[in-house]
Coordinates of C-alpha atoms in Angstrom, one line a residue:
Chain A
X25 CA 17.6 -61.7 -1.2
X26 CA 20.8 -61.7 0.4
X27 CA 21.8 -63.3 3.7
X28 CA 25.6 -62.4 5.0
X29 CA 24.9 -64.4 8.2
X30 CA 27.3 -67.3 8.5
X31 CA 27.0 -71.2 8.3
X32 CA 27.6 -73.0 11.5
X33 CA 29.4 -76.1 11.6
X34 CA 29.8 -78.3 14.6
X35 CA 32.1 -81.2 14.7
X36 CA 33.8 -83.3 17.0
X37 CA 36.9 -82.6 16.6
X38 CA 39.3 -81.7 13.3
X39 CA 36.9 -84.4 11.2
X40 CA 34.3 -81.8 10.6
X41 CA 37.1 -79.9 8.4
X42 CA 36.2 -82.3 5.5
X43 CA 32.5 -80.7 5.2
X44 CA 34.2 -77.3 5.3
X45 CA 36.6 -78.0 2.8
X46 CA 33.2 -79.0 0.8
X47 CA 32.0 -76.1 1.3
X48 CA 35.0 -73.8 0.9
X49 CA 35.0 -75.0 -2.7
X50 CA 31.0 -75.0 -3.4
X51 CA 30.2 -72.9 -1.7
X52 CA 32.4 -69.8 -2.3
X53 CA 30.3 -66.8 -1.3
X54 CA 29.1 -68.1 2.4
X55 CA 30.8 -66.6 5.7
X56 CA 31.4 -69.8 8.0
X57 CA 31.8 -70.5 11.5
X58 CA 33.0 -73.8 12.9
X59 CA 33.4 -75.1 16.3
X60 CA 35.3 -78.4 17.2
X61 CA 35.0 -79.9 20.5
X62 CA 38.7 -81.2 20.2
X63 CA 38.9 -81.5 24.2
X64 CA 36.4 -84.3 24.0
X65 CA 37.4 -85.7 21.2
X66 CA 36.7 -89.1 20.2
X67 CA 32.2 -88.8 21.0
X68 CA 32.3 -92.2 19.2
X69 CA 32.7 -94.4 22.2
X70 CA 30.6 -92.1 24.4
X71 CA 27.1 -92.7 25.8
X72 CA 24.0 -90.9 23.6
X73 CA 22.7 -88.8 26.5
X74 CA 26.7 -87.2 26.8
X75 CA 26.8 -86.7 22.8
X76 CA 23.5 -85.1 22.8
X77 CA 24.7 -82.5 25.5
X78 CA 27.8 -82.1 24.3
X79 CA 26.2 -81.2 20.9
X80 CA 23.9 -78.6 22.6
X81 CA 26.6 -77.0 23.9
X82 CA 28.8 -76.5 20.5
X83 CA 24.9 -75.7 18.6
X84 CA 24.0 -72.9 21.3
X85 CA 27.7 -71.2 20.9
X86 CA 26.9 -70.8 17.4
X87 CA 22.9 -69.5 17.8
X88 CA 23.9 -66.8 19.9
X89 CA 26.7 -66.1 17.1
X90 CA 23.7 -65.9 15.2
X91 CA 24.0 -68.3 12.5
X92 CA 21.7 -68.9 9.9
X93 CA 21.8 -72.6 8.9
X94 CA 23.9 -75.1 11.1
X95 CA 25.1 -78.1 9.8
X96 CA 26.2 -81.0 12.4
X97 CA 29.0 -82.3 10.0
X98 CA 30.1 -85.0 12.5
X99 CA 28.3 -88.6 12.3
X100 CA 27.7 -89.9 15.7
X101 CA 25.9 -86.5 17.1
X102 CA 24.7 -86.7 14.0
X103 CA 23.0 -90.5 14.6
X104 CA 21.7 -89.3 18.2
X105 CA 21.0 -85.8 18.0
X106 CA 20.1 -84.0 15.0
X107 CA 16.0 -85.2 15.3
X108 CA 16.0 -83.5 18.7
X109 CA 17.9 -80.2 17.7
X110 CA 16.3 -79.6 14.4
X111 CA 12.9 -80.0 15.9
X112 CA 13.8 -77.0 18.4
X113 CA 15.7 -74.6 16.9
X114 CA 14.0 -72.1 14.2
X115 CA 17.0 -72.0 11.8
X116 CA 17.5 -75.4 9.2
X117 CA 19.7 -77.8 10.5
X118 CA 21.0 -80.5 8.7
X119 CA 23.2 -84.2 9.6
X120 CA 25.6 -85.9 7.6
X121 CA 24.3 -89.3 7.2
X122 CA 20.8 -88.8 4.8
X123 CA 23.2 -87.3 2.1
X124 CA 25.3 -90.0 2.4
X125 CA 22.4 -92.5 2.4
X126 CA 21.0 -90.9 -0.7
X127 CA 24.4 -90.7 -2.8
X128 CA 25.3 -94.4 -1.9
X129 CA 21.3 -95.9 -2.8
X130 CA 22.3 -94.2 -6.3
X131 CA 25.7 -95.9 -6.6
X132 CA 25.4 -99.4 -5.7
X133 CA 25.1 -101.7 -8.8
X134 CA 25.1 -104.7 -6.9
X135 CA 23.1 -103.4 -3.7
X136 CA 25.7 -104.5 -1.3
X137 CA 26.9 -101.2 0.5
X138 CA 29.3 -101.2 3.5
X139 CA 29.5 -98.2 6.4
X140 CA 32.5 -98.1 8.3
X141 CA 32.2 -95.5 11.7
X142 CA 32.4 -94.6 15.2
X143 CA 31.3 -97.3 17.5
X144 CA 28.5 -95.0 18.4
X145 CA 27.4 -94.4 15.0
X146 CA 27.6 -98.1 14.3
X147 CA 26.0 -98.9 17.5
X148 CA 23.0 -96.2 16.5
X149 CA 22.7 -98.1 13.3
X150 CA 21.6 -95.0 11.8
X151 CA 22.6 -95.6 8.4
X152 CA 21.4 -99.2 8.1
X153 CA 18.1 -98.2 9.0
X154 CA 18.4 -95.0 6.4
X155 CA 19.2 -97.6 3.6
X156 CA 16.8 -99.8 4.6
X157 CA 14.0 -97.1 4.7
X158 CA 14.9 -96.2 0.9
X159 CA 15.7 -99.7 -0.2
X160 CA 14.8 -102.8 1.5
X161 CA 16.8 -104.9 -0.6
X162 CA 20.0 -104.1 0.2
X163 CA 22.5 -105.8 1.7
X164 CA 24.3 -103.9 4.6
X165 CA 27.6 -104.6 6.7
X166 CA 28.1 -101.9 8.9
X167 CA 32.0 -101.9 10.7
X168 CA 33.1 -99.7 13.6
X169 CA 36.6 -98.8 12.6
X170 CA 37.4 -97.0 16.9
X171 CA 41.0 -96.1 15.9
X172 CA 40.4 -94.0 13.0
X173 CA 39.5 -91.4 14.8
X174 CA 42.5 -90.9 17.3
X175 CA 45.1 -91.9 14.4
X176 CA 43.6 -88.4 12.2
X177 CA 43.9 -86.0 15.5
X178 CA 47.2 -87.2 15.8
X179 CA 48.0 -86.2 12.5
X180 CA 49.2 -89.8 11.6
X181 CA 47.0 -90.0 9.1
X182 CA 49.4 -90.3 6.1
X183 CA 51.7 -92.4 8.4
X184 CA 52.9 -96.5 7.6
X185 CA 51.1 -96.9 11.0
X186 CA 48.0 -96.0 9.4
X187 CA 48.2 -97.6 6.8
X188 CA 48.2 -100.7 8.7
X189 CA 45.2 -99.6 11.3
X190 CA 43.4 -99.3 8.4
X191 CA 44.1 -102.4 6.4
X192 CA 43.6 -104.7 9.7
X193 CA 40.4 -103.1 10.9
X194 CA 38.7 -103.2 7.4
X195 CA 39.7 -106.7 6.8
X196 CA 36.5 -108.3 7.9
X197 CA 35.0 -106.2 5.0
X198 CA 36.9 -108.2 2.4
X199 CA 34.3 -110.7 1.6
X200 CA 31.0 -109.2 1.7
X201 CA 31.2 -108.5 -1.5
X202 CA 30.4 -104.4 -1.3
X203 CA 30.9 -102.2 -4.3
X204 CA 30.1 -98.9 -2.0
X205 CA 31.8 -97.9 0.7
X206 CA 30.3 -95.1 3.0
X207 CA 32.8 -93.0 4.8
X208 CA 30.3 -92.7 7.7
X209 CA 32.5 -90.5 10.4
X210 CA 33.8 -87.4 8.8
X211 CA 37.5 -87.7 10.2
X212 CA 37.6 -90.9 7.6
X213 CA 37.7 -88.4 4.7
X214 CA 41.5 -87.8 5.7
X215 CA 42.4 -91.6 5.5
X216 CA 40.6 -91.8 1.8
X217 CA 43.8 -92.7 -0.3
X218 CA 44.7 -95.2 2.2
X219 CA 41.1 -97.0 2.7
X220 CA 40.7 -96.7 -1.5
X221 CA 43.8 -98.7 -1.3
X222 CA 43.1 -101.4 0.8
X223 CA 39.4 -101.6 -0.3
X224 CA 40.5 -101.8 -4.2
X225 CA 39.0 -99.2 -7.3
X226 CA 36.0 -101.6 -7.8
X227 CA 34.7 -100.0 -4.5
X228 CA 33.4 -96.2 -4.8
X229 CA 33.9 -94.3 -1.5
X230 CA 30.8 -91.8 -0.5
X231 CA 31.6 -89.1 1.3
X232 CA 28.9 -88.4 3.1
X233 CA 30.6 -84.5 4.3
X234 CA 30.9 -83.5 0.2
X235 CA 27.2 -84.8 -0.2
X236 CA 26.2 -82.8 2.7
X237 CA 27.3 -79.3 1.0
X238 CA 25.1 -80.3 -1.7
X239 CA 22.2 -80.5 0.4
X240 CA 23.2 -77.1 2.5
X241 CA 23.4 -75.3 -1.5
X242 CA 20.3 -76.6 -2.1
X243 CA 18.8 -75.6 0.9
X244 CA 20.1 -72.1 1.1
X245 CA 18.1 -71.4 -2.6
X246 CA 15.2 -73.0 -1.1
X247 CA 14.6 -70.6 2.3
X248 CA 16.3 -67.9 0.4
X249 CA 19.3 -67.2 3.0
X250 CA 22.5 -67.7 0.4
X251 CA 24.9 -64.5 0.4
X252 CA 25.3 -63.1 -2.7
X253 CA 28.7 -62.8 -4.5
X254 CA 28.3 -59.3 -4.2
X255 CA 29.0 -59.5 -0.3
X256 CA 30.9 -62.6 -1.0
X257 CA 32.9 -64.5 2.2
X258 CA 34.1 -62.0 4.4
X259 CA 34.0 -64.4 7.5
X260 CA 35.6 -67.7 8.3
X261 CA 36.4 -68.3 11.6
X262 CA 37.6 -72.1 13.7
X263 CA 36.7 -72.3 17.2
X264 CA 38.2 -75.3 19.4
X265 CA 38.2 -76.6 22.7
X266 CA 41.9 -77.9 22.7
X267 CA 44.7 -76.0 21.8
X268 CA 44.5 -73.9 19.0
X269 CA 47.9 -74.4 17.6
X270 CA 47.4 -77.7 17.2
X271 CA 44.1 -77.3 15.8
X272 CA 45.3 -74.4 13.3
X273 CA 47.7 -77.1 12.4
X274 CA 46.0 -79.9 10.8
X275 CA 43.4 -77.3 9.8
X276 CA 46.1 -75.3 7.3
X277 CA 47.4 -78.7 6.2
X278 CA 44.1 -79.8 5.3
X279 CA 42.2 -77.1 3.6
X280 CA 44.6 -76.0 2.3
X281 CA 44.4 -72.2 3.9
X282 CA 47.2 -70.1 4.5
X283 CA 45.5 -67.5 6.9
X284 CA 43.1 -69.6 9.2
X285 CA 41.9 -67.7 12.8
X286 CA 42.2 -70.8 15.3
X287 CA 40.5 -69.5 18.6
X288 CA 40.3 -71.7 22.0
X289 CA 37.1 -71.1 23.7
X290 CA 35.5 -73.0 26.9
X291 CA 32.4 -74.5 26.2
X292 CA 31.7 -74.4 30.2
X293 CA 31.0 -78.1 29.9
X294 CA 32.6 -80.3 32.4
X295 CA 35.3 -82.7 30.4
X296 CA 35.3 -85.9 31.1
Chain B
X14 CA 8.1 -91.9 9.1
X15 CA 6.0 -92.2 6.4
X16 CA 3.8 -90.5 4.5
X17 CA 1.8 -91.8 1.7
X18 CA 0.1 -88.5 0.4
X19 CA 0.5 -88.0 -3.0
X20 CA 3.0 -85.3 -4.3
X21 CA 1.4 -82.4 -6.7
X22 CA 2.2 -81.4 -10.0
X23 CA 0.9 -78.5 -11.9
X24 CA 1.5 -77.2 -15.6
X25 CA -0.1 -75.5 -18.2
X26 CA -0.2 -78.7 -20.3
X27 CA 1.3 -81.9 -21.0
X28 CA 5.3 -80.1 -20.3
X29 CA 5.3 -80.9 -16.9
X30 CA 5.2 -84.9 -17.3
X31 CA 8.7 -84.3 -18.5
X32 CA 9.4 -84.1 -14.7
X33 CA 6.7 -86.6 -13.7
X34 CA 8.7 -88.8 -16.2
X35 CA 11.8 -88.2 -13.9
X36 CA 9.6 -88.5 -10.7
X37 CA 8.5 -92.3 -11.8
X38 CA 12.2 -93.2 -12.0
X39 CA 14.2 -91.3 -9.1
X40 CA 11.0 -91.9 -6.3
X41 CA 9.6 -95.1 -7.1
X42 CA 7.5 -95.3 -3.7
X43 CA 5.9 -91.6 -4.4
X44 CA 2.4 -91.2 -5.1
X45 CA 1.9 -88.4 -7.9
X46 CA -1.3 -86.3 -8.7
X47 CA -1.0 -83.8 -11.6
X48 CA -3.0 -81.2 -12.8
X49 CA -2.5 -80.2 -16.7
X50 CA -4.1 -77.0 -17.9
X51 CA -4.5 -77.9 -21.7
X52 CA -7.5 -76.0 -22.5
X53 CA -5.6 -72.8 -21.4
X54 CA -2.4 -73.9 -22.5
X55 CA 0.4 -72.1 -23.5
X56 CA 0.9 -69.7 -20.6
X57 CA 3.7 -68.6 -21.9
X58 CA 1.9 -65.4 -23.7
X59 CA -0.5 -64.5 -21.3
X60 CA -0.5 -61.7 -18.5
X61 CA 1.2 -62.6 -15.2
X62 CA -1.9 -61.7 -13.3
X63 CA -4.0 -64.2 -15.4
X64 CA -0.9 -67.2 -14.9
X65 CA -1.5 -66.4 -11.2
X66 CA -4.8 -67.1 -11.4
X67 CA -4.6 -70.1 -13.2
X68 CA -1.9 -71.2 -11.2
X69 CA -3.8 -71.1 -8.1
X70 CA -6.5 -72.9 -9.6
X71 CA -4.6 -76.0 -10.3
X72 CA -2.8 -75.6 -6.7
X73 CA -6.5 -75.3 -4.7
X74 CA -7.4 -78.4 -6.6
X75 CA -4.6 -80.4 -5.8
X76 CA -3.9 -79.2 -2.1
X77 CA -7.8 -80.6 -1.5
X78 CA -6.7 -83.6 -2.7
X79 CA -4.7 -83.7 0.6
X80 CA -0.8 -83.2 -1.4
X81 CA 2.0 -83.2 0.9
X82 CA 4.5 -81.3 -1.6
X83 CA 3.4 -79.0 -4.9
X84 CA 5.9 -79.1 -7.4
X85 CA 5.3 -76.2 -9.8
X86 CA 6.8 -78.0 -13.0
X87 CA 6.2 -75.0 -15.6
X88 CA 8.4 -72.6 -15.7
X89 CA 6.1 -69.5 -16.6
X90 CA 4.4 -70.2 -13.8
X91 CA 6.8 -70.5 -11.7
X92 CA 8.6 -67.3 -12.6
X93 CA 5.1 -65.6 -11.8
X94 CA 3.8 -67.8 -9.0
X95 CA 6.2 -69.5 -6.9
X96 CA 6.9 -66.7 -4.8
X97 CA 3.1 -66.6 -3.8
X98 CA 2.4 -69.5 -3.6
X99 CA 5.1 -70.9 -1.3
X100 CA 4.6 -67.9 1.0
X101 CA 0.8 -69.2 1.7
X102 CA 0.9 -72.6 1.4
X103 CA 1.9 -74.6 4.8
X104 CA 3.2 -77.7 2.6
X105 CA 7.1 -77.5 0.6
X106 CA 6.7 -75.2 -2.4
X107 CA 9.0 -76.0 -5.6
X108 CA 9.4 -74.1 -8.7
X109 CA 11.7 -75.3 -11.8
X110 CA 14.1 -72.5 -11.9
X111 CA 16.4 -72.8 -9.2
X112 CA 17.4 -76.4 -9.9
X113 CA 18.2 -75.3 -13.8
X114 CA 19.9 -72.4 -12.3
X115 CA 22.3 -74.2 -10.0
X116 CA 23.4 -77.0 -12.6
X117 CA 23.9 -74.7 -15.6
X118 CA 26.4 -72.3 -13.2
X119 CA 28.2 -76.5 -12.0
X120 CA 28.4 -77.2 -15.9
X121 CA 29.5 -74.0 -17.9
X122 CA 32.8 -73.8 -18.5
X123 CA 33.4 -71.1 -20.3
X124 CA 30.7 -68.7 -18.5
X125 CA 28.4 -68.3 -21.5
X126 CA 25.3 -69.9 -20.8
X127 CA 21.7 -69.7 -22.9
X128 CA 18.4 -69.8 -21.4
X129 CA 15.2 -70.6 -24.0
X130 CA 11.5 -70.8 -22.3
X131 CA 8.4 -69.3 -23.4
X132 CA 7.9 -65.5 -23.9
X133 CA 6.4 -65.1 -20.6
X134 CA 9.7 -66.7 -19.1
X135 CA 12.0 -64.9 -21.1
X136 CA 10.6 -61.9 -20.4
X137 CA 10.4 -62.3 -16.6
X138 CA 13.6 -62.4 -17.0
X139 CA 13.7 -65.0 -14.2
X140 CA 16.5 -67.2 -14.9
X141 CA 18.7 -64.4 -16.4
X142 CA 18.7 -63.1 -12.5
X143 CA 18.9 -66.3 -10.6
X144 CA 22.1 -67.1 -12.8
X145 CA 23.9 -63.6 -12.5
X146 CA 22.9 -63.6 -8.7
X147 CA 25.0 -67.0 -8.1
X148 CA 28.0 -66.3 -10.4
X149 CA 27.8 -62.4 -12.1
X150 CA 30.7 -63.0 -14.3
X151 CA 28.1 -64.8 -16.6
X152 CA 27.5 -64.0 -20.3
X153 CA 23.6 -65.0 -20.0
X154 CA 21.5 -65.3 -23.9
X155 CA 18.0 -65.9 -23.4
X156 CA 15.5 -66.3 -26.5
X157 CA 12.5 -66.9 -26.7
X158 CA 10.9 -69.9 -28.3
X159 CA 7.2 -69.4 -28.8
X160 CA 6.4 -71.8 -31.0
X161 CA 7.6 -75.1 -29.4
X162 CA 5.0 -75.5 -26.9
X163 CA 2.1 -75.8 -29.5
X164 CA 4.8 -77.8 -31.8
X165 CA 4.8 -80.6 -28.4
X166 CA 1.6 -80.4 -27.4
X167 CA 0.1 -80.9 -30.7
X168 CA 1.9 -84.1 -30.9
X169 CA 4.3 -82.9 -34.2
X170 CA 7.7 -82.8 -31.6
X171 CA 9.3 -85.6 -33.7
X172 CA 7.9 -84.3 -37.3
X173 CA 10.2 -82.6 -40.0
X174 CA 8.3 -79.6 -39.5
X175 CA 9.4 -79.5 -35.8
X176 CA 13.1 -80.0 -36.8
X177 CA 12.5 -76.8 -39.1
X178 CA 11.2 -74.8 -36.4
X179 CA 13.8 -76.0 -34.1
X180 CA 16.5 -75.0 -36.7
X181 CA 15.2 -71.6 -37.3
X182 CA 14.1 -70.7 -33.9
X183 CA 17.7 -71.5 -32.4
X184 CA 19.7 -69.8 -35.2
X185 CA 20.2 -66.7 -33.5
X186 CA 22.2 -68.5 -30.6
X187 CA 24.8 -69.8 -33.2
X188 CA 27.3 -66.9 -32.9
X189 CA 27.3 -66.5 -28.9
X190 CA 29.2 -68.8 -28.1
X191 CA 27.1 -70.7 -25.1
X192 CA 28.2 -73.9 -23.5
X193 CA 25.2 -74.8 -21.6
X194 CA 21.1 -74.2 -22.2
X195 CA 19.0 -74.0 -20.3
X196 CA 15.6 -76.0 -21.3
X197 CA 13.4 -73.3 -19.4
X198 CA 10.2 -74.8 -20.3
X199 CA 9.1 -78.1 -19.3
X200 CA 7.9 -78.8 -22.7
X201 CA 11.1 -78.6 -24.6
X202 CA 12.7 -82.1 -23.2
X203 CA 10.4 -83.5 -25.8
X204 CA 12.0 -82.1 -28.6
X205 CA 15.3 -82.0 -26.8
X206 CA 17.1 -84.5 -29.5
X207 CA 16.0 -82.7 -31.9
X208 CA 17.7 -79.1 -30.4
X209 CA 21.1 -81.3 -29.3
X210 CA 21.2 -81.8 -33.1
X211 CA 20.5 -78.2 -34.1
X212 CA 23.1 -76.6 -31.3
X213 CA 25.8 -79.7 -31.6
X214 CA 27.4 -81.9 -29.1
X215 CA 29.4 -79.4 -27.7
X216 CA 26.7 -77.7 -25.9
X217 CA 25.4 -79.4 -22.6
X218 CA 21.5 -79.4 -22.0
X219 CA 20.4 -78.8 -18.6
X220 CA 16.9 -80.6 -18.0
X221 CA 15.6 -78.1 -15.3
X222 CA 13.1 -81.0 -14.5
X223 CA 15.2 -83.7 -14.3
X224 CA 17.1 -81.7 -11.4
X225 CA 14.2 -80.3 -9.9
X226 CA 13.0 -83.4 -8.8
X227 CA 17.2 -84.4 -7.6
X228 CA 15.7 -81.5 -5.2
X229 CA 12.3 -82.6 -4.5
X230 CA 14.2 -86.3 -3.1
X231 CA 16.0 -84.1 -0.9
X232 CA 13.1 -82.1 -0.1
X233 CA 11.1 -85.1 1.2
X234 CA 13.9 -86.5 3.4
X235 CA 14.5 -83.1 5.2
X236 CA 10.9 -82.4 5.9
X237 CA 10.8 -86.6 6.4
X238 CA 7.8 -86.8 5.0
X239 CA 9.0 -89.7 2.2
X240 CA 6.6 -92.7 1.4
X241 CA 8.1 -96.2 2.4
X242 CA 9.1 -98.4 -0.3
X243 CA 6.9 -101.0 2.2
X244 CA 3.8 -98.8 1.1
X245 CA 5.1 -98.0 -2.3
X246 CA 3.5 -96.3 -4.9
X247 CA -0.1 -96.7 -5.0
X248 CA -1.6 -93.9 -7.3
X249 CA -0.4 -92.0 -10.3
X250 CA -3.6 -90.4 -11.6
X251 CA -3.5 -87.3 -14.2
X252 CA -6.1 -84.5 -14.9
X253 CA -6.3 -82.4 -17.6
X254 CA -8.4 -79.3 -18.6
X255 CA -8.9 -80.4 -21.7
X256 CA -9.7 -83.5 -24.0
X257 CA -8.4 -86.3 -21.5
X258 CA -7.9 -88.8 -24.4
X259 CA -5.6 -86.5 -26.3
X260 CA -3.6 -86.2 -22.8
X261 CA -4.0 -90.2 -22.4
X262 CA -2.4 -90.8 -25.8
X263 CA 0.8 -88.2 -25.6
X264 CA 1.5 -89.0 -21.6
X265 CA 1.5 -92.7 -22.9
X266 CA 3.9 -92.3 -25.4
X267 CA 6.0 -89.8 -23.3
X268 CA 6.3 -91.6 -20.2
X269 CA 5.5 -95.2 -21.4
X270 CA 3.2 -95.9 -19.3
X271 CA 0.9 -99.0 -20.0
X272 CA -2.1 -98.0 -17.5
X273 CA -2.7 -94.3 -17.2
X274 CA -5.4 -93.3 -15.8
X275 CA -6.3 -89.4 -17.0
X276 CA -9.8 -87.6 -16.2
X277 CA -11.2 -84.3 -17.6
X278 CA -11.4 -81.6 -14.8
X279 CA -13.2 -78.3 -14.8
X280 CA -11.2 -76.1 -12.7
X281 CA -14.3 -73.2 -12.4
X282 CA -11.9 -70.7 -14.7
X283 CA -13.0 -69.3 -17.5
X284 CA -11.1 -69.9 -20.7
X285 CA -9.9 -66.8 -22.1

């Protein structure tokens, strides 16, 4: 059983480039397709109904590229849309934030975990209510970090700037006492040294894009659809809704690619 | 979302509470039904038609029980029966092979795995092509180990005639050089101290139980069809084919259970 078509990734923005850096590496046989809706870019502060459209748009420019398996590898259409577009479409489709649930339930000694996101993802309180679902004992503090997001498509995220966003927004965290920190946006991946830093090496980071590819592997053996290394990747493409160069960019210095095909495409939805 | 059905599990004997044993500690709020076919046990020499048979036996009984999920936690059968099976049933279908599969490619290092299971395994050749089809520049050994099912099942997998068996069986792996094996029968975690000793620290022992049910946790949150830790676990109930106190007194001393509650079943076949 062999299955060349490719995996679709949706994101909003570069931040989604953390799961596919995932999956580059575990998943080395799989053709991938990836759409960022850079234009839009932050969905965090942005009301439900708009994320859920905006979603549809980016899922339905992958269907018709006739995808086999898409996987919404960005946290806050993740928190208010995935239920709604697994339930419709007939391929598996899979979020970010149950992986990350799962890995940090496993982790914490002291069952005090900490989730740091977009203001919409916070907002949803779709991870507290994931952890509480598996384990009602824990003890949750859930932080919206809003500049995160702007200072990685900037590509200031190895800047002195950064580094002091970061250390001021996660201050509040300090005493709570956490010994697991989920990375719940996937643009937060990129600020990792920095965040490890401030937060100290007695907190373990969970990144909930690298748990994800886990899931997708597991998946792909379970409705049969992986490619075989025979066939191998033949396809890797990165379609944005901004510019291209500046996507192709941050892309190439963060996975790590020398040949990357950066297209700009029009998602026909209005930007606002 | 919750669902309190009970998860299935079905072997030819006691084997399969090697992965029970790993579903009472990674999903503490699952309730667990399983079906042991000791009167017919081993599988591993019979006909494929005839483990297909069987198979379906223990899966009719268990899916009229109302099971939301079958694990198949026997690896003959699954290399015969999975297919089948999860093409009919409407309810998640998992076999043991896969999940060995995937962490014995993660682990090896130096591309030379072994596989031991049963004779029917071994010569199904069922893990031999799930591991070339993921990563072809394998070195795959797989022997077959027909005497350590009756060696568990009759109770003797900590005796010095069991470390002789053990000894002798696995000689023939010495000189190839493997890094990883593969347990490919759910009965051989039993004697698994006893093959670390005979094969050395320096090969890894993948538990294809132990990750089958990493997959069966995963499994539950993508169909969401988990039990709430608020419900918890209510049942754990065992049946067997054969003598149920012979069953009561090695499932006790596997999974150290205090309370176990095992009944004799007549699942209609004839024993051949």
């Amino acid at each position: 059983m062999t299955d060349k078509r490719p995996i679709g990734f949706i994101d909003s923005g570069v931040g989604g480039l953390t799961v596919v850096k995932e999956a580059l590496k575990q998943l080395p046989n799989e053709n991938i397709l990836y759409v960022g809706d850079t234009a839009r870019c932050p969905y965090g502060p942005r009301p439900a109904e708009q994320v859920i459209a905006y979603t549809w748009e980016m899922t339905n420019y992958l269907v018709e590229k006739g995808i086999k398996m898409l996987v919404i590898a960005c946290n806050t259409a993740t928190a208010v849309a995935l239920e709604e577009i697994k339930a419709t479409l007939s391929i598996p489709v899979i979020g970010v934030i149950l992986p990350g649930t799962r890995a940090a339930v496993k982790q914490t000694k002291n069952q005090r975990v900490g989730v740091i996101g977009t203001l919409g993802t916070v907002k949803s309180a779709a991870y507290e209510t994931a952890l509480l679902d598996k384990a009602p004992d824990l003890k949750v503090t859930s932080l919206a970090c809003p500049k995160f997001v702007s200072v990685v498509e900037s590509k200031e995220y190895r800047s002195s700037v950064a580094k002091k966003i970061v250390a001021q927004t996660l201050a509040p965290l300090e005493l709570r006492g956490i010994d697991t920190l989920i990375l719940g946006c996937t643009h937060y991946p990129l600020l990792r040294p920095i965040i490890q830093n401030v937060m100290g090496d007695k907190v373990t980071l969970i990144d909930s894009g690298a748990e994800t590819i886990g899931e997708v592997s597991m998946l792909l053996d379970y409705f049969e659809i992986s490619n075989s290394p025979k066939n191998g990747r033949t396809l890797c493409r990165f379609y944005t809704t901004g510019s291209a160069k500046m996507f192709h960019e941050i892309a190439q210095d963060w996975l790590g690619l020398k040949e990357l095909i950066v297209e700009s495409i029009d998602l026909g939805g209005k930007v606002q």
